[in-house]
PDB file of C-alpha atoms in Angstrom:
ATOM      1  CA  GLY A   4       0.220   0.045   0.186  1.00 89.00           C
ATOM      2  CA  ILE A   5       1.257   3.753   0.060  1.00 92.00           C
ATOM      3  CA  GLN A   6       3.199   5.337   2.447  1.00 95.00           C
ATOM      4  CA  VAL A   7       3.389   8.223   4.071  1.00 97.00           C
ATOM      5  CA  GLU A   8       6.053   9.716   5.616  1.00 97.00           C
ATOM      6  CA  GLN A   9       5.865  13.699   7.346  1.00 98.00           C
ATOM      7  CA  SER A  10       8.627  15.299   8.630  1.00 97.00           C
ATOM      8  CA  PRO A  11       9.779  16.818  11.156  1.00 98.00           C
ATOM      9  CA  PRO A  12       8.862  14.569  13.561  1.00 98.00           C
ATOM     10  CA  ASP A  13       8.915  16.937  16.475  1.00 98.00           C
ATOM     11  CA  LEU A  14       9.405  20.889  16.285  1.00 97.00           C
ATOM     12  CA  ILE A  15       9.192  23.320  18.886  1.00 97.00           C
ATOM     13  CA  LEU A  16       9.282  26.590  17.996  1.00 96.00           C
ATOM     14  CA  GLN A  17       9.123  30.137  19.955  1.00 97.00           C
ATOM     15  CA  GLU A  18       5.371  32.253  19.239  1.00 97.00           C
ATOM     16  CA  GLY A  19       5.808  34.651  16.194  1.00 97.00           C
ATOM     17  CA  ALA A  20       8.161  32.069  14.649  1.00 98.00           C
ATOM     18  CA  ASN A  21       7.240  30.295  10.918  1.00 97.00           C
ATOM     19  CA  SER A  22       8.049  26.716   9.989  1.00 97.00           C
ATOM     20  CA  THR A  23       7.670  24.267   7.440  1.00 98.00           C
ATOM     21  CA  LEU A  24       5.850  20.765   7.509  1.00 98.00           C
ATOM     22  CA  ARG A  25       6.943  18.223   5.037  1.00 98.00           C
ATOM     23  CA  CYS A  26       4.555  15.086   3.710  1.00 98.00           C
ATOM     24  CA  ASN A  27       6.124  12.300   1.236  1.00 98.00           C
ATOM     25  CA  PHE A  28       4.343   9.572  -0.502  1.00 97.00           C
ATOM     26  CA  SER A  29       5.494   7.242  -2.671  1.00 95.00           C
ATOM     27  CA  ASP A  30       2.695   7.104  -5.226  1.00 93.00           C
ATOM     28  CA  SER A  31       1.058   8.758  -7.021  1.00 89.00           C
ATOM     29  CA  VAL A  32      -3.029  10.638  -5.841  1.00 87.00           C
ATOM     30  CA  ASN A  33      -5.214  12.365  -6.421  1.00 87.00           C
ATOM     31  CA  ASN A  34      -6.729  13.301  -2.572  1.00 92.00           C
ATOM     32  CA  LEU A  35      -4.272  15.304   0.003  1.00 96.00           C
ATOM     33  CA  GLN A  36      -5.295  16.825   3.052  1.00 97.00           C
ATOM     34  CA  TRP A  37      -3.831  18.435   5.940  1.00 98.00           C
ATOM     35  CA  PHE A  38      -5.069  18.138   9.219  1.00 98.00           C
ATOM     36  CA  HIS A  39      -4.590  19.576  12.539  1.00 98.00           C
ATOM     37  CA  GLN A  40      -5.588  17.233  15.532  1.00 97.00           C
ATOM     38  CA  ASN A  41      -5.677  19.416  18.737  1.00 92.00           C
ATOM     39  CA  PRO A  42      -5.285  18.023  22.569  1.00 88.00           C
ATOM     40  CA  TRP A  43      -8.964  16.865  22.699  1.00 89.00           C
ATOM     41  CA  GLY A  44      -8.830  14.336  19.628  1.00 92.00           C
ATOM     42  CA  GLN A  45     -10.956  16.866  17.179  1.00 93.00           C
ATOM     43  CA  LEU A  46      -9.029  16.517  13.393  1.00 96.00           C
ATOM     44  CA  ILE A  47      -9.754  19.798  11.995  1.00 96.00           C
ATOM     45  CA  ASN A  48      -9.586  20.114   8.342  1.00 96.00           C
ATOM     46  CA  LEU A  49      -7.021  22.414   7.462  1.00 98.00           C
ATOM     47  CA  PHE A  50      -6.614  21.876   3.398  1.00 97.00           C
ATOM     48  CA  TYR A  51      -7.786  19.942   0.624  1.00 96.00           C
ATOM     49  CA  ILE A  52      -4.773  19.855  -2.141  1.00 96.00           C
ATOM     50  CA  PRO A  53      -4.474  17.526  -4.185  1.00 94.00           C
ATOM     51  CA  SER A  54      -2.338  19.390  -6.082  1.00 94.00           C
ATOM     52  CA  GLY A  55      -1.306  23.293  -6.594  1.00 96.00           C
ATOM     53  CA  THR A  56      -1.358  25.790  -3.624  1.00 98.00           C
ATOM     54  CA  LYS A  57      -3.833  27.121  -1.705  1.00 98.00           C
ATOM     55  CA  GLN A  58      -3.601  29.927   1.277  1.00 98.00           C
ATOM     56  CA  ASN A  59      -5.523  30.787   4.364  1.00 97.00           C
ATOM     57  CA  GLY A  60      -5.182  33.580   6.689  1.00 97.00           C
ATOM     58  CA  ARG A  61      -1.200  32.117   7.901  1.00 98.00           C
ATOM     59  CA  LEU A  62      -1.814  28.668   7.090  1.00 98.00           C
ATOM     60  CA  SER A  63      -0.537  28.008   3.394  1.00 98.00           C
ATOM     61  CA  ALA A  64       0.022  24.847   1.530  1.00 98.00           C
ATOM     62  CA  THR A  65       1.169  23.014  -2.029  1.00 98.00           C
ATOM     63  CA  THR A  66       1.512  20.368  -3.452  1.00 97.00           C
ATOM     64  CA  VAL A  67       4.016  18.817  -6.318  1.00 97.00           C
ATOM     65  CA  ALA A  68       2.119  15.846  -7.469  1.00 93.00           C
ATOM     66  CA  THR A  69       4.808  14.487  -9.913  1.00 94.00           C
ATOM     67  CA  GLU A  70       6.717  14.730  -7.008  1.00 96.00           C
ATOM     68  CA  ARG A  71       5.551  13.259  -4.586  1.00 97.00           C
ATOM     69  CA  TYR A  72       4.981  15.631  -1.817  1.00 97.00           C
ATOM     70  CA  SER A  73       3.370  18.102  -0.118  1.00 98.00           C
ATOM     71  CA  LEU A  74       5.043  21.107   1.829  1.00 98.00           C
ATOM     72  CA  LEU A  75       2.719  22.947   5.126  1.00 98.00           C
ATOM     73  CA  TYR A  76       3.862  26.152   5.513  1.00 98.00           C
ATOM     74  CA  ILE A  77       2.706  28.432   9.008  1.00 98.00           C
ATOM     75  CA  SER A  78       4.009  31.376   9.615  1.00 97.00           C
ATOM     76  CA  SER A  79       3.746  33.760  12.686  1.00 97.00           C
ATOM     77  CA  SER A  80       3.026  30.710  15.430  1.00 97.00           C
ATOM     78  CA  GLN A  81       0.501  30.756  18.241  1.00 97.00           C
ATOM     79  CA  THR A  82       0.795  29.139  21.204  1.00 96.00           C
ATOM     80  CA  THR A  83      -2.828  28.052  19.370  1.00 95.00           C
ATOM     81  CA  ASP A  84      -1.140  26.738  16.937  1.00 96.00           C
ATOM     82  CA  SER A  85       0.284  23.351  19.032  1.00 96.00           C
ATOM     83  CA  GLY A  86      -1.162  19.820  18.106  1.00 96.00           C
ATOM     84  CA  VAL A  87      -0.826  17.434  15.401  1.00 98.00           C
ATOM     85  CA  TYR A  88      -0.059  18.244  11.914  1.00 98.00           C
ATOM     86  CA  PHE A  89      -0.913  15.368   9.748  1.00 98.00           C
ATOM     87  CA  CYS A  90      -1.199  14.990   6.248  1.00 98.00           C
ATOM     88  CA  ALA A  91      -3.216  11.774   4.475  1.00 97.00           C
ATOM     89  CA  VAL A  92      -3.446  10.983   0.995  1.00 95.00           C
ATOM     90  CA  GLY A  93      -5.854   8.446  -0.766  1.00 90.00           C
ATOM     91  CA  GLN A  94      -9.480   7.960  -1.347  1.00 84.00           C
ATOM     92  CA  LYS A  95      -9.271   5.563   1.617  1.00 84.00           C
ATOM     93  CA  LEU A  96      -7.219   8.278   3.309  1.00 90.00           C
ATOM     94  CA  VAL A  97      -3.722   6.784   4.520  1.00 95.00           C
ATOM     95  CA  PHE A  98      -2.315   8.918   7.403  1.00 97.00           C
ATOM     96  CA  GLY A  99       1.541   9.814   7.716  1.00 97.00           C
ATOM     97  CA  THR A 100       2.949   9.945  10.710  1.00 95.00           C
ATOM     98  CA  GLY A 101       1.934  12.986  12.335  1.00 97.00           C
ATOM     99  CA  THR A 102       4.448  16.016  12.923  1.00 98.00           C
ATOM    100  CA  ARG A 103       3.717  17.232  17.061  1.00 97.00           C
ATOM    101  CA  LEU A 104       3.993  20.791  16.408  1.00 97.00           C
ATOM    102  CA  LEU A 105       4.674  22.700  20.761  1.00 97.00           C
ATOM    103  CA  VAL A 106       4.385  26.574  20.056  1.00 97.00           C
ATOM    104  CA  SER A 107       5.816  28.102  23.465  1.00 96.00           C
ATOM    105  CA  PRO A 108       5.554  32.037  24.441  1.00 94.00           C
TER     106      PRO A 108
ATOM    107  CA  ASP B  29     -22.213  23.169   7.579  1.00 58.00           C
ATOM    108  CA  THR B  30     -19.454  21.505   7.683  1.00 65.00           C
ATOM    109  CA  GLU B  31     -20.217  19.299  11.652  1.00 91.00           C
ATOM    110  CA  VAL B  32     -19.660  15.117  12.200  1.00 97.00           C
ATOM    111  CA  THR B  33     -21.169  14.492  15.811  1.00 97.00           C
ATOM    112  CA  GLN B  34     -20.206  11.759  17.204  1.00 97.00           C
ATOM    113  CA  THR B  35     -21.834  10.182  20.713  1.00 97.00           C
ATOM    114  CA  PRO B  36     -20.889   9.005  23.421  1.00 97.00           C
ATOM    115  CA  LYS B  37     -17.957  11.531  24.049  1.00 96.00           C
ATOM    116  CA  HIS B  38     -16.669   9.043  25.962  1.00 97.00           C
ATOM    117  CA  LEU B  39     -17.102   4.809  27.156  1.00 97.00           C
ATOM    118  CA  VAL B  40     -16.076   2.573  29.884  1.00 96.00           C
ATOM    119  CA  MET B  41     -17.110  -0.971  29.139  1.00 94.00           C
ATOM    120  CA  GLY B  42     -16.163  -3.955  29.848  1.00 91.00           C
ATOM    121  CA  MET B  43     -15.514  -7.029  27.856  1.00 91.00           C
ATOM    122  CA  THR B  44     -18.711  -8.902  28.177  1.00 90.00           C
ATOM    123  CA  ASN B  45     -20.581  -5.478  27.204  1.00 91.00           C
ATOM    124  CA  LYS B  46     -22.368  -4.657  24.388  1.00 95.00           C
ATOM    125  CA  LYS B  47     -22.541  -0.880  23.817  1.00 96.00           C
ATOM    126  CA  SER B  48     -22.794   1.393  20.382  1.00 98.00           C
ATOM    127  CA  LEU B  49     -21.262   4.388  18.623  1.00 98.00           C
ATOM    128  CA  LYS B  50     -23.282   6.330  16.795  1.00 98.00           C
ATOM    129  CA  CYS B  51     -22.371   9.099  14.130  1.00 98.00           C
ATOM    130  CA  GLU B  52     -24.406  11.569  12.504  1.00 98.00           C
ATOM    131  CA  GLN B  53     -24.288  13.451   9.604  1.00 97.00           C
ATOM    132  CA  HIS B  54     -26.631  16.251   7.157  1.00 90.00           C
ATOM    133  CA  MET B  55     -24.124  17.088   4.137  1.00 93.00           C
ATOM    134  CA  GLY B  56     -25.292  15.087   1.797  1.00 93.00           C
ATOM    135  CA  HIS B  57     -22.383  13.137   1.867  1.00 94.00           C
ATOM    136  CA  ARG B  58     -22.622   9.803   0.574  1.00 93.00           C
ATOM    137  CA  ALA B  59     -20.104   8.339   2.182  1.00 94.00           C
ATOM    138  CA  MET B  60     -19.147   7.813   5.578  1.00 96.00           C
ATOM    139  CA  TYR B  61     -15.872   5.543   7.310  1.00 97.00           C
ATOM    140  CA  TRP B  62     -14.909   4.548  11.035  1.00 98.00           C
ATOM    141  CA  TYR B  63     -11.072   4.644  12.052  1.00 98.00           C
ATOM    142  CA  LYS B  64      -9.407   3.772  14.714  1.00 98.00           C
ATOM    143  CA  GLN B  65      -6.291   5.918  16.470  1.00 98.00           C
ATOM    144  CA  LYS B  66      -4.680   4.829  19.449  1.00 97.00           C
ATOM    145  CA  ALA B  67      -2.573   6.754  21.641  1.00 95.00           C
ATOM    146  CA  LYS B  68       0.390   8.978  19.468  1.00 93.00           C
ATOM    147  CA  LYS B  69      -0.279   7.041  15.977  1.00 96.00           C
ATOM    148  CA  PRO B  70      -2.083   8.050  13.416  1.00 97.00           C
ATOM    149  CA  PRO B  71      -5.892   6.986  11.586  1.00 98.00           C
ATOM    150  CA  GLU B  72      -6.557   4.190  10.678  1.00 97.00           C
ATOM    151  CA  LEU B  73      -9.101   2.994   8.296  1.00 97.00           C
ATOM    152  CA  MET B  74     -11.520  -0.074   9.335  1.00 98.00           C
ATOM    153  CA  PHE B  75     -14.767   0.830   7.450  1.00 97.00           C
ATOM    154  CA  VAL B  76     -16.025   2.520   4.486  1.00 96.00           C
ATOM    155  CA  TYR B  77     -19.917   3.157   3.442  1.00 96.00           C
ATOM    156  CA  SER B  78     -20.711   3.978   0.483  1.00 94.00           C
ATOM    157  CA  TYR B  79     -24.161   5.007  -0.777  1.00 94.00           C
ATOM    158  CA  GLU B  80     -25.546   3.164   2.894  1.00 95.00           C
ATOM    159  CA  LYS B  81     -23.587  -0.002   1.855  1.00 96.00           C
ATOM    160  CA  LEU B  82     -20.474  -1.395   2.575  1.00 96.00           C
ATOM    161  CA  SER B  83     -17.437  -0.947   0.742  1.00 94.00           C
ATOM    162  CA  ILE B  84     -14.477  -1.173   2.816  1.00 94.00           C
ATOM    163  CA  ASN B  85     -13.865  -3.741   5.796  1.00 94.00           C
ATOM    164  CA  GLU B  86     -10.083  -3.350   6.333  1.00 94.00           C
ATOM    165  CA  SER B  87      -9.596  -7.235   7.981  1.00 93.00           C
ATOM    166  CA  VAL B  88     -11.421  -5.668  11.362  1.00 96.00           C
ATOM    167  CA  PRO B  89     -12.148  -8.228  13.548  1.00 96.00           C
ATOM    168  CA  SER B  90     -16.454  -9.395  13.857  1.00 95.00           C
ATOM    169  CA  ARG B  91     -16.316  -8.273  17.498  1.00 96.00           C
ATOM    170  CA  PHE B  92     -16.723  -4.738  15.620  1.00 98.00           C
ATOM    171  CA  SER B  93     -19.939  -4.590  13.689  1.00 97.00           C
ATOM    172  CA  PRO B  94     -20.783  -1.358  11.209  1.00 98.00           C
ATOM    173  CA  GLU B  95     -24.362  -0.122  10.617  1.00 97.00           C
ATOM    174  CA  CYS B  96     -25.299   2.415   7.854  1.00 97.00           C
ATOM    175  CA  PRO B  97     -29.421   2.878   8.707  1.00 95.00           C
ATOM    176  CA  ASN B  98     -29.740   5.500   6.448  1.00 93.00           C
ATOM    177  CA  SER B  99     -27.630   7.931   4.304  1.00 90.00           C
ATOM    178  CA  SER B 100     -26.935   9.994   6.807  1.00 96.00           C
ATOM    179  CA  LEU B 101     -26.383   7.492  10.164  1.00 98.00           C
ATOM    180  CA  LEU B 102     -23.843   5.058  10.322  1.00 98.00           C
ATOM    181  CA  ASN B 103     -23.129   3.094  13.807  1.00 98.00           C
ATOM    182  CA  LEU B 104     -20.727   1.192  15.114  1.00 98.00           C
ATOM    183  CA  HIS B 105     -21.569  -1.939  17.350  1.00 98.00           C
ATOM    184  CA  LEU B 106     -19.415  -3.508  19.649  1.00 97.00           C
ATOM    185  CA  HIS B 107     -19.196  -6.812  21.099  1.00 95.00           C
ATOM    186  CA  ALA B 108     -16.302  -8.759  23.445  1.00 94.00           C
ATOM    187  CA  LEU B 109     -14.230  -5.854  23.633  1.00 94.00           C
ATOM    188  CA  GLN B 110     -10.548  -6.564  24.435  1.00 96.00           C
ATOM    189  CA  PRO B 111      -8.581  -4.348  26.117  1.00 96.00           C
ATOM    190  CA  GLU B 112      -6.199  -3.094  22.819  1.00 96.00           C
ATOM    191  CA  ASP B 113      -9.393  -2.477  21.275  1.00 97.00           C
ATOM    192  CA  SER B 114      -8.845   1.301  23.489  1.00 97.00           C
ATOM    193  CA  ALA B 115      -8.691   3.826  21.372  1.00 98.00           C
ATOM    194  CA  LEU B 116     -10.293   7.075  20.420  1.00 98.00           C
ATOM    195  CA  TYR B 117     -13.225   6.028  17.554  1.00 98.00           C
ATOM    196  CA  LEU B 118     -13.227   8.306  14.877  1.00 98.00           C
ATOM    197  CA  CYS B 119     -16.478   8.903  12.027  1.00 98.00           C
ATOM    198  CA  ALA B 120     -15.724  10.892   8.928  1.00 97.00           C
ATOM    199  CA  SER B 121     -18.049  11.139   5.544  1.00 96.00           C
ATOM    200  CA  SER B 122     -17.462  13.002   2.686  1.00 94.00           C
ATOM    201  CA  PRO B 123     -19.498  13.897  -0.435  1.00 92.00           C
ATOM    202  CA  SER B 124     -18.394  10.616  -2.047  1.00 86.00           C
ATOM    203  CA  LEU B 125     -16.035   7.799  -1.985  1.00 85.00           C
ATOM    204  CA  TRP B 126     -14.285   6.872  -5.839  1.00 78.00           C
ATOM    205  CA  THR B 127     -15.114   9.831  -7.742  1.00 74.00           C
ATOM    206  CA  GLY B 128     -15.111  13.632  -7.423  1.00 71.00           C
ATOM    207  CA  ASP B 129     -14.492  15.376  -4.075  1.00 74.00           C
ATOM    208  CA  ASN B 130     -13.213  13.013  -1.444  1.00 86.00           C
ATOM    209  CA  GLU B 131     -12.306  15.594   0.999  1.00 93.00           C
ATOM    210  CA  GLN B 132     -13.287  14.305   4.476  1.00 95.00           C
ATOM    211  CA  PHE B 133     -15.215  15.800   7.161  1.00 96.00           C
ATOM    212  CA  PHE B 134     -14.758  14.168  11.213  1.00 97.00           C
ATOM    213  CA  GLY B 135     -16.486  14.003  14.230  1.00 97.00           C
ATOM    214  CA  PRO B 136     -15.106  15.045  17.625  1.00 96.00           C
ATOM    215  CA  GLY B 137     -14.588  11.404  18.530  1.00 96.00           C
ATOM    216  CA  THR B 138     -15.377   8.385  20.958  1.00 97.00           C
ATOM    217  CA  ARG B 139     -12.696   7.776  23.492  1.00 97.00           C
ATOM    218  CA  LEU B 140     -12.919   4.240  24.173  1.00 97.00           C
ATOM    219  CA  THR B 141     -12.078   2.641  27.565  1.00 97.00           C
ATOM    220  CA  VAL B 142     -12.222  -1.395  27.721  1.00 96.00           C
ATOM    221  CA  LEU B 143     -11.404  -2.888  30.972  1.00 94.00           C
TER     222      LEU B 143
END
């Protein structure tokens, strides 16, 4: 089956810093989503981005489908950005291993 | 409205109990999903219903029994579970399964503890 890897596994930032999270996948896909999982377990949709670039406030994402990777950019990070970020690909949504982000004041 | 609801939020059950998890969406989506998430791991797919028919069963043990009574509701019946089945159970829905827009929306989950 398809393999999905995320990096880095853990990230600690000071409030106001910028960061880039990466998602690599092993096969071509026509569905890719980025999620933020809050401490209560809720998966919050960030982007549905099979290809191209999207922006939503301080967050943006780019997927280069031909090279099988996607990037999530977080600018001017806030403490509320803390949590686990997952990318997930495919019709059945195979999840990556996640990036655990901690933003300190 | 992009809301998927799940009840209960928390559930504690013994190994001989029978319980059910419930999921509801009112977005007109025709695909619904059950995922299981163990602590510090990513969610893993269990079942997929498309147009109220079971389309995918990821080799889940028979002590988990899904049911889709109508296009808005999805249940997961639990019987004779083991302590290792303790996890966060997540429900999701999407407009379709195989074609077009497949963006999935997740409910808040049911945190299950099996004693």
